[in-house]
XYZ file of C-alpha atoms in Angstrom:
786
model
C -30.604 -23.490 -33.349
C -27.651 -22.031 -31.430
C -25.249 -24.097 -33.612
C -27.011 -22.742 -36.774
C -26.722 -19.179 -35.284
C -23.032 -19.671 -34.755
C -22.564 -20.861 -38.242
C -24.322 -17.812 -39.634
C -22.168 -15.565 -37.428
C -18.883 -17.122 -38.409
C -19.989 -16.959 -42.157
C -21.012 -13.244 -41.642
C -17.567 -12.393 -40.003
C -15.629 -14.237 -42.873
C -17.862 -12.492 -45.453
C -17.324 -9.041 -44.124
C -13.622 -9.329 -43.124
C -12.779 -5.604 -43.103
C -15.719 -4.618 -40.975
C -15.178 -7.649 -38.522
C -11.529 -6.856 -38.261
C -12.198 -3.153 -37.471
C -14.856 -4.016 -34.917
C -12.558 -6.565 -33.154
C -9.506 -4.343 -33.168
C -11.725 -1.482 -31.899
C -13.237 -3.452 -29.115
C -9.833 -5.163 -28.256
C -7.984 -1.920 -28.046
C -10.769 -0.305 -25.797
C -10.942 -3.369 -23.565
C -7.045 -3.320 -23.278
C -7.261 0.217 -22.080
C -10.143 -0.421 -19.743
C -8.502 -3.595 -18.204
C -5.241 -1.821 -17.347
C -7.113 1.274 -16.112
C -9.383 -0.963 -13.952
C -6.339 -2.798 -12.485
C -4.810 0.558 -11.644
C -7.973 1.867 -10.137
C -8.445 -1.341 -8.217
C -4.957 -1.053 -6.789
C -5.536 2.383 -5.704
C -8.815 1.444 -3.947
C -7.203 -1.535 -2.283
C -4.788 0.562 -0.063
C -5.192 -0.523 3.582
C -7.867 -2.999 2.777
C -5.579 -6.062 3.905
C -5.796 -4.904 7.532
C -8.121 -6.790 9.738
C -10.757 -4.445 10.999
C -9.520 -1.724 8.599
C -13.022 -0.234 8.675
C -12.709 0.366 12.420
C -9.137 1.894 12.410
C -8.952 5.837 12.202
C -6.095 8.276 12.760
C -6.506 11.593 14.437
C -5.692 14.546 12.342
C -6.226 18.284 12.574
C -6.975 21.155 10.207
C -6.908 24.398 12.072
C -8.480 27.522 10.334
C -6.722 30.818 10.937
C -8.058 34.165 10.949
C -6.756 34.935 7.529
C -8.838 32.091 6.182
C -5.952 29.675 5.545
C -6.265 25.993 6.707
C -3.212 24.141 7.892
C -3.671 20.502 7.583
C -1.492 18.177 9.530
C -1.743 14.442 10.423
C -0.053 14.946 13.660
C -1.088 15.621 17.339
C 0.402 15.892 20.738
C 1.712 12.666 22.288
C -0.620 12.814 25.434
C -3.657 13.320 23.173
C -4.558 9.638 22.517
C -4.660 8.609 26.027
C -6.550 11.905 27.009
C -9.366 10.951 24.575
C -9.526 7.291 25.560
C -10.090 8.074 29.140
C -12.870 10.630 28.402
C -14.678 9.209 25.392
C -16.462 5.901 24.852
C -16.154 4.025 21.694
C -12.452 3.850 21.653
C -11.331 0.283 22.001
C -7.486 0.781 21.753
C -5.013 3.531 20.370
C -1.452 3.325 19.265
C 1.132 6.304 18.602
C 3.386 6.200 15.647
C 6.600 8.224 15.294
C 9.089 7.666 12.393
C 12.825 8.460 13.250
C 13.759 11.627 11.283
C 15.790 10.222 8.232
C 17.102 6.716 8.145
C 19.071 5.108 10.937
C 22.209 3.148 10.595
C 21.411 -0.483 11.658
C 24.224 -2.949 12.405
C 24.520 -6.644 12.965
C 28.075 -7.966 12.979
C 29.540 -6.997 9.525
C 26.073 -6.077 8.024
C 25.275 -2.327 8.235
C 22.591 -0.497 6.206
C 20.550 2.640 6.552
C 16.880 1.747 7.459
C 13.550 3.221 8.228
C 13.007 3.015 12.027
C 9.672 3.795 13.731
C 8.641 4.199 17.330
C 5.297 2.592 18.226
C 3.331 1.828 21.411
C 3.124 -1.762 22.623
C -0.544 -1.644 21.488
C 0.487 -1.288 17.800
C -0.271 -5.004 17.200
C -3.681 -4.642 18.638
C -4.635 -1.957 16.228
C -2.667 -3.217 13.332
C -2.889 -7.094 13.321
C 0.220 -8.317 11.491
C 1.141 -11.777 11.447
C 4.099 -12.804 13.526
C 6.576 -15.427 12.020
C 8.658 -15.421 15.103
C 7.960 -13.930 18.586
C 4.604 -12.513 19.403
C 2.579 -9.264 19.837
C 4.083 -8.776 23.349
C 7.431 -8.108 21.866
C 7.446 -4.201 22.298
C 6.556 -4.161 26.153
C 10.308 -4.408 26.565
C 11.989 -1.105 26.140
C 15.096 -2.754 24.679
C 13.327 -4.889 22.126
C 12.754 -4.569 18.475
C 10.344 -6.040 15.946
C 11.624 -6.396 12.405
C 10.152 -7.356 8.983
C 10.993 -10.404 7.090
C 12.778 -8.280 4.598
C 15.020 -6.986 7.219
C 15.559 -10.489 8.750
C 16.745 -11.674 5.442
C 19.036 -8.730 4.872
C 20.858 -9.109 8.247
C 20.553 -12.784 9.080
C 20.278 -14.417 5.568
C 17.494 -15.867 3.664
C 17.494 -19.014 5.982
C 16.915 -16.959 9.108
C 14.060 -19.139 9.974
C 16.219 -22.094 10.340
C 18.175 -20.477 13.194
C 16.852 -18.788 16.289
C 17.345 -15.094 15.681
C 15.167 -14.037 18.660
C 17.407 -12.271 21.216
C 20.153 -11.451 18.862
C 21.159 -7.763 19.170
C 21.081 -5.241 16.534
C 22.323 -1.563 17.086
C 20.448 1.413 15.902
C 22.596 4.589 15.342
C 24.035 5.454 18.723
C 21.049 4.319 20.886
C 22.637 1.056 21.830
C 21.410 -2.458 21.116
C 17.997 -3.952 20.791
C 17.166 -7.502 21.026
C 15.084 -9.011 18.228
C 11.816 -10.037 19.931
C 9.640 -10.612 16.864
C 9.537 -11.002 13.167
C 6.521 -9.856 11.230
C 5.539 -10.176 7.518
C 6.762 -7.465 5.238
C 3.886 -5.144 4.680
C 1.981 -4.989 1.514
C 3.155 -1.910 -0.709
C -0.663 -0.839 -0.623
C -0.269 0.942 2.623
C 0.786 4.453 3.736
C 2.956 2.994 6.627
C 6.522 2.365 5.747
C 7.780 -0.195 8.326
C 11.211 -1.915 8.451
C 12.256 -1.810 12.205
C 9.814 -1.085 15.095
C 11.147 0.218 18.383
C 9.177 0.764 21.606
C 7.523 4.277 21.853
C 8.582 4.529 25.569
C 12.074 4.910 24.335
C 11.204 8.433 23.291
C 10.761 9.582 26.782
C 14.571 8.939 27.366
C 15.258 11.776 24.950
C 12.883 14.423 26.070
C 9.449 15.263 27.393
C 6.473 14.351 25.270
C 4.149 17.039 26.446
C 1.169 18.888 24.813
C 3.384 21.444 23.099
C 5.027 18.834 20.856
C 2.683 17.932 17.982
C 5.001 15.626 16.070
C 3.230 12.407 16.817
C 0.693 10.258 14.882
C -2.203 8.482 16.670
C -4.296 5.600 15.390
C -7.458 4.379 16.994
C -9.369 1.106 16.912
C -13.027 2.130 17.417
C -15.736 -0.176 18.771
C -18.209 -1.690 16.448
C -20.823 0.694 15.250
C -19.112 3.831 16.578
C -19.699 6.969 14.415
C -16.396 8.548 13.720
C -17.946 11.949 12.696
C -19.691 12.063 16.111
C -16.575 11.116 17.873
C -14.838 14.042 16.026
C -17.488 16.395 17.445
C -16.947 15.038 20.955
C -13.290 15.735 20.892
C -14.001 19.476 20.709
C -16.183 19.146 23.791
C -13.755 17.319 25.909
C -10.837 19.597 25.017
C -12.700 22.932 25.298
C -11.046 23.882 28.567
C -7.439 23.372 27.267
C -5.691 26.261 26.186
C -2.771 24.388 24.520
C -4.766 22.884 21.678
C -7.713 23.713 19.426
C -10.077 20.871 19.783
C -12.306 22.089 17.043
C -9.461 21.393 14.581
C -9.144 17.639 15.356
C -11.205 15.018 13.537
C -10.952 11.256 12.777
C -9.872 10.114 9.292
C -10.641 6.655 8.202
C -7.652 4.402 7.522
C -9.216 3.542 4.176
C -9.307 7.254 3.018
C -5.728 8.014 3.797
C -4.222 7.107 0.451
C -6.735 8.767 -1.675
C -7.931 11.616 0.430
C -4.967 13.137 2.179
C -3.746 16.552 1.306
C -1.765 17.482 4.396
C 0.932 20.100 4.797
C 2.590 17.822 7.273
C 2.190 14.110 6.987
C 4.084 10.863 7.941
C 6.828 11.269 5.263
C 6.346 14.717 3.914
C 3.455 16.737 2.613
C 0.765 14.750 0.698
C -1.748 15.373 -2.100
C -5.243 14.212 -3.055
C -5.189 11.095 -5.313
C -8.941 10.516 -5.780
C -9.025 12.953 -8.783
C -6.778 10.710 -10.745
C -9.086 7.750 -9.874
C -11.998 9.851 -11.083
C -10.167 10.891 -14.288
C -9.121 7.491 -15.400
C -12.452 5.969 -14.609
C -14.015 8.608 -17.057
C -11.305 7.755 -19.685
C -11.944 4.023 -19.437
C -15.670 4.600 -19.932
C -15.078 7.135 -22.728
C -12.863 4.743 -24.662
C -15.251 1.878 -24.234
C -18.105 4.141 -25.413
C -15.951 4.945 -28.496
C -15.624 1.269 -29.311
C -19.248 0.697 -28.780
C -20.006 3.760 -31.125
C -17.796 2.128 -33.826
C -19.698 -1.100 -33.589
C -23.068 0.684 -33.807
C -21.889 2.771 -36.675
C -20.500 0.013 -38.863
C -23.517 -2.463 -38.091
C -26.099 0.217 -39.102
C -24.040 1.248 -42.107
C -24.135 -2.424 -43.256
C -27.758 -2.690 -42.676
C -28.527 -2.827 -46.451
C -26.200 -5.787 -46.743
C -28.186 -7.839 -44.275
C -31.550 -6.424 -44.916
C -32.474 -8.981 -47.393
C -31.216 -11.852 -45.165
C -33.357 -10.480 -42.476
C -36.240 -10.141 -44.844
C -35.992 -13.712 -46.086
C -35.690 -15.065 -42.638
C -38.866 -13.195 -41.688
C -40.653 -14.526 -44.730
C -39.969 -18.088 -43.762
C -41.328 -17.588 -40.232
C -38.549 -16.199 -38.096
C -39.788 -14.037 -35.255
C -38.401 -10.713 -34.368
C -37.022 -12.114 -31.063
C -35.147 -14.806 -32.989
C -33.441 -12.233 -35.210
C -32.729 -10.002 -32.272
C -31.142 -12.842 -30.358
C -29.070 -13.896 -33.358
C -27.717 -10.378 -33.953
C -27.016 -9.895 -30.187
C -25.344 -13.232 -30.062
C -23.002 -12.167 -33.060
C -22.298 -9.052 -31.060
C -21.493 -10.886 -27.946
C -19.361 -13.397 -29.762
C -17.347 -10.611 -31.338
C -17.039 -9.024 -27.965
C -15.703 -12.267 -26.418
C -13.283 -12.534 -29.257
C -12.135 -8.995 -28.669
C -11.711 -9.705 -24.806
C -9.501 -12.667 -25.544
C -7.114 -10.543 -27.736
C -7.301 -7.774 -24.933
C -6.583 -10.221 -22.275
C -3.510 -11.551 -24.030
C -2.262 -8.109 -24.733
C -2.696 -7.235 -21.041
C -0.525 -10.117 -19.979
C 2.293 -9.087 -22.278
C 2.025 -5.402 -21.400
C 1.528 -5.549 -17.734
C 5.245 -5.486 -16.877
C 5.770 -2.404 -19.000
C 2.556 -0.772 -17.467
C 3.868 -1.371 -13.979
C 7.139 0.359 -15.000
C 5.144 3.353 -16.120
C 2.996 3.660 -12.979
C 5.662 2.446 -10.488
C 3.402 -0.414 -9.142
C 3.480 -4.212 -8.790
C 0.109 -5.025 -10.205
C -0.413 -8.714 -11.345
C -3.060 -11.099 -12.178
C -3.750 -14.025 -9.971
C -6.437 -16.462 -8.824
C -7.074 -14.166 -5.908
C -8.522 -11.546 -8.208
C -11.276 -13.749 -9.552
C -14.127 -11.500 -8.525
C -12.472 -8.773 -10.906
C -12.289 -11.386 -13.636
C -15.930 -12.375 -13.311
C -16.841 -8.741 -13.329
C -14.808 -8.235 -16.418
C -16.575 -11.188 -18.183
C -19.863 -9.757 -17.285
C -18.749 -6.395 -18.557
C -17.648 -7.944 -21.774
C -21.167 -9.567 -22.265
C -22.767 -6.295 -21.322
C -20.576 -4.510 -23.908
C -21.630 -6.976 -26.545
C -25.243 -6.423 -25.733
C -24.949 -2.673 -25.583
C -22.959 -2.491 -28.772
C -25.307 -4.743 -30.579
C -28.585 -3.495 -29.258
C -29.150 -0.795 -31.596
C -28.234 -2.627 -34.903
C -30.301 -5.622 -33.519
C -33.338 -3.565 -32.876
C -32.758 -1.502 -36.134
C -32.470 -4.538 -38.483
C -35.113 -6.720 -36.803
C -37.821 -4.138 -37.395
C -37.700 -4.207 -41.273
C -40.773 -5.208 -43.153
C -39.900 -8.138 -45.471
C -41.885 -6.676 -48.415
C -39.972 -3.435 -48.156
C -36.379 -4.863 -48.170
C -37.156 -7.530 -50.695
C -38.581 -5.097 -53.176
C -35.554 -2.756 -53.212
C -33.710 -2.459 -50.065
C -34.258 -0.056 -47.118
C -36.476 3.064 -47.209
C -34.383 6.101 -47.376
C -35.464 7.385 -43.842
C -34.274 4.076 -42.354
C -30.745 4.447 -43.265
C -29.647 5.596 -39.773
C -27.435 8.309 -41.330
C -28.421 10.820 -38.610
C -27.740 8.434 -35.806
C -24.266 7.640 -37.347
C -23.497 11.354 -37.730
C -24.277 11.868 -34.048
C -22.083 8.876 -33.039
C -19.178 10.172 -35.085
C -19.404 13.652 -33.561
C -19.501 12.058 -30.093
C -16.511 9.922 -30.846
C -14.348 12.780 -32.143
C -15.337 15.166 -29.314
C -14.143 12.639 -26.874
C -10.870 12.324 -28.736
C -10.384 16.185 -28.651
C -11.203 16.385 -24.882
C -8.678 13.689 -24.274
C -5.892 15.243 -26.405
C -6.570 18.609 -24.743
C -6.356 16.981 -21.365
C -3.045 15.370 -22.353
C -1.630 18.702 -23.472
C -2.651 20.572 -20.329
C -1.385 17.811 -18.126
C 1.917 17.940 -19.962
C 2.203 21.778 -19.906
C 1.405 21.747 -16.164
C 4.147 19.250 -15.493
C 6.684 21.216 -17.462
C 5.463 24.339 -15.717
C 6.255 22.991 -12.204
C 9.695 21.740 -13.384
C 10.607 24.901 -15.044
C 9.151 27.489 -12.623
C 11.485 29.896 -10.841
C 11.389 28.481 -7.242
C 13.339 31.411 -5.716
C 16.278 29.239 -4.952
C 18.828 27.482 -7.032
C 18.406 23.888 -6.738
C 20.908 22.827 -9.423
C 24.284 21.297 -8.270
C 22.948 21.298 -4.748
C 24.109 18.236 -2.863
C 22.602 17.318 0.550
C 23.834 14.680 3.093
C 21.678 13.481 6.028
C 23.419 14.567 9.240
C 24.198 11.206 10.844
C 26.478 9.790 13.502
C 29.281 12.117 14.659
C 29.201 14.613 11.754
C 27.662 17.385 13.528
C 30.235 16.956 16.461
C 32.833 17.399 13.832
C 30.849 19.811 11.560
C 33.266 22.738 11.795
C 36.215 20.619 10.485
C 34.092 18.837 7.774
C 32.731 22.241 6.574
C 36.271 23.653 6.412
C 37.473 20.678 4.551
C 34.816 21.032 2.002
C 35.351 24.777 1.486
C 38.926 23.984 0.684
C 37.906 22.102 -2.529
C 37.682 24.381 -5.503
C 34.487 22.709 -6.819
C 32.547 23.647 -3.738
C 31.207 27.292 -3.259
C 29.297 27.088 -0.085
C 28.426 24.750 2.892
C 25.668 24.948 5.381
C 23.305 22.865 7.718
C 19.582 22.862 7.958
C 16.789 21.080 9.748
C 14.606 20.750 6.571
C 15.061 20.721 2.870
C 12.506 22.075 0.338
C 11.451 18.704 -0.634
C 10.858 17.505 2.843
C 9.386 20.140 5.265
C 7.957 18.997 8.527
C 8.397 21.683 11.097
C 5.760 24.429 11.942
C 4.756 26.408 15.024
C 2.857 29.424 16.392
C 5.128 32.477 16.435
C 4.659 35.635 18.563
C 5.663 39.102 17.853
C 5.066 42.542 19.298
C 1.590 43.953 18.456
C 0.293 40.407 17.619
C -3.405 40.221 18.160
C -4.931 37.457 20.209
C -6.774 36.324 17.026
C -3.667 36.115 14.962
C -3.106 32.338 15.437
C -1.006 31.710 12.265
C 1.189 28.680 11.789
C 4.750 29.523 10.549
C 7.051 26.921 9.100
C 10.469 27.285 10.628
C 13.869 25.905 9.605
C 16.890 25.899 11.832
C 19.892 26.816 9.793
C 23.647 27.478 9.923
C 25.489 30.421 8.514
C 25.678 30.619 4.842
C 22.186 29.051 4.455
C 20.984 32.097 2.270
C 24.060 31.829 0.050
C 24.055 28.118 -0.310
C 20.333 28.096 -1.311
C 20.730 31.117 -3.711
C 18.136 33.113 -1.881
C 17.714 36.814 -2.319
C 17.821 39.211 0.680
C 15.298 42.008 -0.026
C 15.870 43.725 3.267
C 18.467 43.593 6.112
C 21.225 40.991 5.956
C 21.998 37.367 6.209
C 23.245 35.653 9.475
C 26.756 36.349 10.048
C 29.596 35.064 12.420
C 30.586 38.864 12.925
C 27.213 39.177 14.914
C 27.355 36.817 17.820
C 23.736 37.615 18.696
C 22.523 36.154 15.513
C 22.410 32.764 17.123
C 19.223 33.997 18.642
C 17.917 36.170 15.881
C 15.702 35.400 12.949
C 15.270 35.795 9.109
C 11.754 35.732 7.589
C 10.224 35.556 4.093
C 8.118 38.102 2.633
C 4.920 36.166 3.088
C 5.646 36.056 6.955
C 6.302 39.840 6.862
C 2.957 40.354 5.059
C 0.989 38.242 7.538
C 2.532 39.953 10.522
C 1.634 43.458 9.098
C 5.161 44.734 8.932
C 6.189 47.022 6.210
C 9.813 47.148 7.446
C 10.307 43.900 9.634
C 14.008 44.375 10.258
C 14.539 45.181 14.003
C 11.163 43.812 15.059
C 11.010 41.319 18.020
C 9.924 37.828 17.511
C 9.505 34.703 19.661
C 9.726 31.214 18.440
C 9.413 28.292 20.958
C 9.776 30.747 23.846
C 13.054 31.790 22.335
C 13.019 35.518 21.738
C 15.141 37.426 19.096
C 15.226 40.162 16.485
C 14.436 39.975 12.776
C 17.731 40.835 11.024
C 16.672 39.941 7.451
C 13.891 39.373 4.943
C 14.369 36.896 2.049
C 12.357 36.944 -1.186
C 9.561 34.289 -1.105
C 10.748 30.937 -2.428
C 8.830 27.715 -2.800
C 10.149 25.564 0.077
C 7.316 23.075 -0.586
C 5.663 21.320 -3.509
C 3.926 23.617 -6.043
C 0.733 22.035 -5.001
C 0.828 24.300 -1.977
C 0.776 28.093 -2.086
C 3.599 30.175 -0.551
C 3.451 30.064 3.182
C 5.119 32.078 5.997
C 8.725 30.873 6.899
C 11.054 31.683 9.890
C 14.724 30.916 9.675
C 16.769 30.791 13.067
C 19.947 29.343 14.367
C 18.599 27.330 17.220
C 20.700 24.341 16.304
C 18.976 21.046 15.455
C 20.223 20.309 11.809
C 19.189 17.209 10.015
C 20.960 17.711 6.735
C 24.259 19.229 5.427
C 24.101 21.194 2.096
C 27.022 21.766 -0.284
C 26.756 24.037 -3.206
C 28.858 22.757 -6.131
C 30.593 25.143 -8.690
C 30.122 23.893 -12.162
C 32.751 21.282 -12.999
C 33.523 17.598 -12.635
C 30.735 16.299 -10.320
C 32.628 12.993 -9.750
C 35.621 14.978 -8.280
C 33.273 16.776 -6.040
C 31.633 13.735 -4.661
C 35.038 11.956 -4.182
C 36.224 14.953 -2.080
C 33.046 15.130 -0.145
C 33.257 11.332 0.691
C 36.839 11.654 1.710
C 35.988 14.471 4.115
C 33.033 12.498 5.536
C 35.140 9.437 6.163
C 37.657 11.538 7.947
C 35.253 13.264 10.307
C 32.465 10.597 10.565
C 34.241 7.181 9.821
C 31.524 5.043 11.507
C 28.737 5.981 9.187
C 28.738 5.163 5.465
C 28.590 8.243 3.253
C 25.195 8.977 1.626
C 24.358 11.962 -0.609
C 21.470 13.189 -2.853
C 20.906 15.991 -5.434
C 18.316 18.263 -4.586
C 17.127 18.735 -8.182
C 16.497 15.007 -8.424
C 14.540 14.935 -5.150
C 12.547 17.940 -6.504
C 11.649 16.052 -9.581
C 10.413 13.161 -7.413
C 7.787 15.441 -5.967
C 6.007 15.337 -9.308
C 6.361 11.765 -10.219
C 2.591 11.320 -10.052
C 2.065 14.113 -12.679
C 4.781 12.606 -14.793
C 3.101 9.114 -14.545
C -0.218 10.533 -15.262
C 0.988 12.544 -18.281
C 2.508 9.293 -19.715
C -0.769 7.377 -19.224
C -2.687 10.220 -20.721
C -0.397 9.978 -23.869
C -1.066 6.294 -24.263
C -4.835 6.347 -23.607
C -5.276 9.341 -26.037
C -3.420 7.476 -28.817
C -5.690 4.531 -28.271
C -8.723 6.888 -28.298
C -7.532 8.490 -31.517
C -6.741 5.161 -33.076
C -10.293 3.758 -32.241
C -11.885 6.770 -33.591
C -9.887 6.787 -36.933
C -10.429 2.960 -37.200
C -14.266 3.482 -37.057
C -13.865 6.309 -39.561
C -12.030 4.157 -41.907
C -14.813 1.590 -41.796
C -17.488 4.204 -42.422
C -15.531 5.706 -45.365
C -15.271 2.140 -46.857
C -18.732 1.634 -46.464
C -19.574 5.048 -48.111
C -17.189 4.508 -51.075
C -18.650 1.047 -51.737
C -22.121 2.658 -51.953
C -20.844 5.565 -54.147
C -18.311 3.838 -56.321
C -20.427 4.038 -59.416
C -21.006 7.750 -58.832
C -17.255 8.339 -58.375
C -16.618 6.536 -61.621
C -19.328 8.516 -63.644
C -17.830 11.814 -62.289
C -14.308 10.733 -63.411
C -15.720 9.708 -66.997
C -17.335 13.238 -66.925
C -14.158 14.949 -66.207
C -14.058 15.387 -62.415
C -10.605 15.812 -60.975
C -9.079 13.807 -58.186
C -9.143 16.901 -55.824
C -12.777 17.490 -56.500
C -13.820 14.041 -55.815
C -11.682 14.108 -52.625
C -13.415 17.189 -51.526
C -16.846 15.882 -52.308
C -16.258 12.655 -50.133
C -14.397 14.432 -47.323
C -16.430 17.569 -46.678
C -19.169 15.851 -44.576
C -16.631 14.289 -42.325
C -14.732 17.501 -41.888
C -18.025 19.215 -40.991
C -18.704 16.760 -38.401
C -15.208 17.065 -36.872
C -15.677 20.829 -36.833
C -19.086 20.333 -34.949
C -17.232 17.885 -32.512
C -14.439 20.572 -31.968
C -17.159 23.184 -31.033
C -18.827 20.710 -28.556
C -15.566 19.503 -27.152
C -13.937 22.811 -26.282
C -16.158 24.100 -23.478
C -16.424 20.445 -21.947
C -12.606 20.213 -22.030
C -12.240 23.665 -20.442
C -14.611 22.733 -17.687
C -12.685 19.628 -16.718
C -9.253 21.221 -17.210
C -10.144 24.156 -15.049
C -11.446 21.950 -12.440
C -8.233 19.803 -12.382
C -6.013 22.824 -12.317
C -7.663 24.089 -9.361
C -5.736 21.283 -7.356
C -2.540 23.369 -7.963
C -1.425 26.535 -6.205
C 0.629 27.443 -9.268
C -1.128 26.869 -12.565
C 0.073 26.921 -16.127
C -1.637 29.693 -18.247
C -3.875 27.862 -20.536
C -3.313 29.336 -24.059
C -5.973 29.229 -26.738
C -3.617 27.094 -28.928
C -3.832 24.302 -26.328
C -7.443 23.888 -27.475
C -6.937 24.569 -31.132
C -4.153 22.112 -31.647
C -6.088 19.106 -30.466
C -8.839 19.861 -32.879
C -6.335 20.307 -35.789
C -4.702 17.139 -34.808
C -7.822 15.109 -34.774
C -8.697 16.767 -38.135
C -5.317 15.872 -39.549
C -5.650 12.206 -38.515
C -9.263 12.031 -39.929
C -8.122 13.533 -43.352
C -5.398 11.015 -43.417
C -7.852 8.250 -42.763
C -10.395 9.684 -45.154
C -7.895 10.725 -47.816
C -6.151 7.426 -48.044
C -9.272 5.682 -48.801
C -10.836 8.223 -51.042
C -7.603 8.519 -53.147
C -7.603 4.762 -53.592
C -11.208 4.957 -54.853
C -10.638 7.964 -56.966
C -7.604 6.321 -58.834
C -9.802 3.270 -59.750
C -10.327 2.538 -63.455
C -14.044 3.641 -64.006
C -14.512 0.718 -66.431
C -14.195 -1.837 -63.464
C -17.310 -0.200 -61.798
C -19.331 0.473 -64.806
C -18.853 -2.514 -66.992
C -22.262 -4.007 -65.866
C -24.165 -0.789 -66.530
């Protein structure tokens, strides 16, 4: 019987080539989109899952709320905090501290030298994060002069055959901190982690460079909790055990699951700069995948019910000769599943071909392998489910016909399913309009962030990490640069707008005890304001003509507002126990990502620069960089020259938005393609039913335009209804998404109107092409048998 059903299904596919092709293309396109979205979502959800005991690893973060209602989220804490908590709280099996070196370090071994990421960790790091050792063991970091490197670093410095020689004990140098003996080699970490590890140094080494007390909050702590410990309860206990400490706010601390870090981190200060929530993207693309699959199923249902008259007599005859309804339902569902499997095969091949291009768009390394067999099984079950879902209504619809009705003259008028098809068409085009509106808004928001006036001039601004001896020879280096006609200004700073990591509590005269507001602070050199293109709105810039300026401050307008000063110049300020006077106020500028609102900022000249900034005059950029490199090699010959353009770094802040915008474009195209594909199928069916009517109208003198209008107006009406339904839904989701941005694009009315007009245009092209073809047919061909 199954063999017979397969024969019938194949014959039916061949007999109805157009509809079968449309169904297969529609399902294959939707499955292709769903597969790549599922692979992307799976990759996002897999972050940190490779760690043993990942469900028991948490990091300590804090989110203090200040009296003005702002919440300052940071992933850092004081260095003594982890040990303090472990001694007083049960449920903590082990902890480790983590502190990346500011900027990259110059690492040397013999003739090889490269800038690398260097991180200080406790010797317990490998207890919390169990990384396989390929050489050495987990005790490596108990030695203060030891280092652990990844296989990637081992290959870079010791060659690809490093395992064939004993590299343990070999000395590498890190900046000017002396030599470190290689005591262990670990696997290079999966890219699906928030940790960026190349070279690990013992945390105790940091004690050589200063005191790690409760006032310094620039350290990251990870805890391995005992089995069954409730992290939320542990977070509440932190407030209790720290209640008597005046140097921290215990209520602000809480435990964040390692598995939540990638998707649920929106910190002002995090490991490698500020972070943003990513789970909204996962939710959005989950909805897109479901919407596109729904549209393909709608197409299948529409076309199957539209063809019901063709198969009505077949079903009637089968029932007459004894077929039961369940047999007919089984056959029709089997045909649907078979078509779905065929579409999945095409979609799978398309994914294999497109995956490298998709990885390039989303900047990932997604691949298919035998390890992902659970995903493959889930997909196969999903394909069968889609086949059953798409074929369920047609199967139930066709199998209920009474033989006497269909054999006498076809289907009764009320059983044509026309209302159901209209509802499905409206749903399909409403989804398309919502997707196009979302794409337009995402693109507008991305362009808005790139084009927004930031309050500083990022163009032609070159920055160089301050490494080696450059700051010892900074005066000479700066003077050499300023001698170049293509360089207007040079300065130094602790932070750049694309990477802000410093914040503190500021004191001022008249400050209330309740005013615990965190201020960002940059340490800067003279000419910072001019180099950045900032605008002084009150007072003056720092100047060498005022020696006291080395202890003075410049603040932004937001800081003045929060401190309650109408005229801040001349007011006293204390930062890090260093008192001084406010000498100037700069106009607010966005020194962080536009995901965050403007925050208070203090500039002062307490010297700890991490970057040198050079403002180039319009001209030959190659000449500028050659001159800068020459000056660098003169004053800092032992460290390779490295530079970056600030506008390029700024653009990297919004790579997520750019990738999402690109993905929206592709998926919206597929959604519109699927919708129009289904519409073409329905129009073909309608024209086939009404071809004699069209021919008679032509014989009676009807014009092509009137025939076109007659056949198109119903679908135009349905698209207008879809537009009215889609707009409020699109507005709701778009408004919710824009709430993630402190600076939102103004949503203009035409951003909703254009998607509707675009869908209408594509629909008219789909309808018009088919109807014009029908309208130009010779009436004799359709009426010769009348």
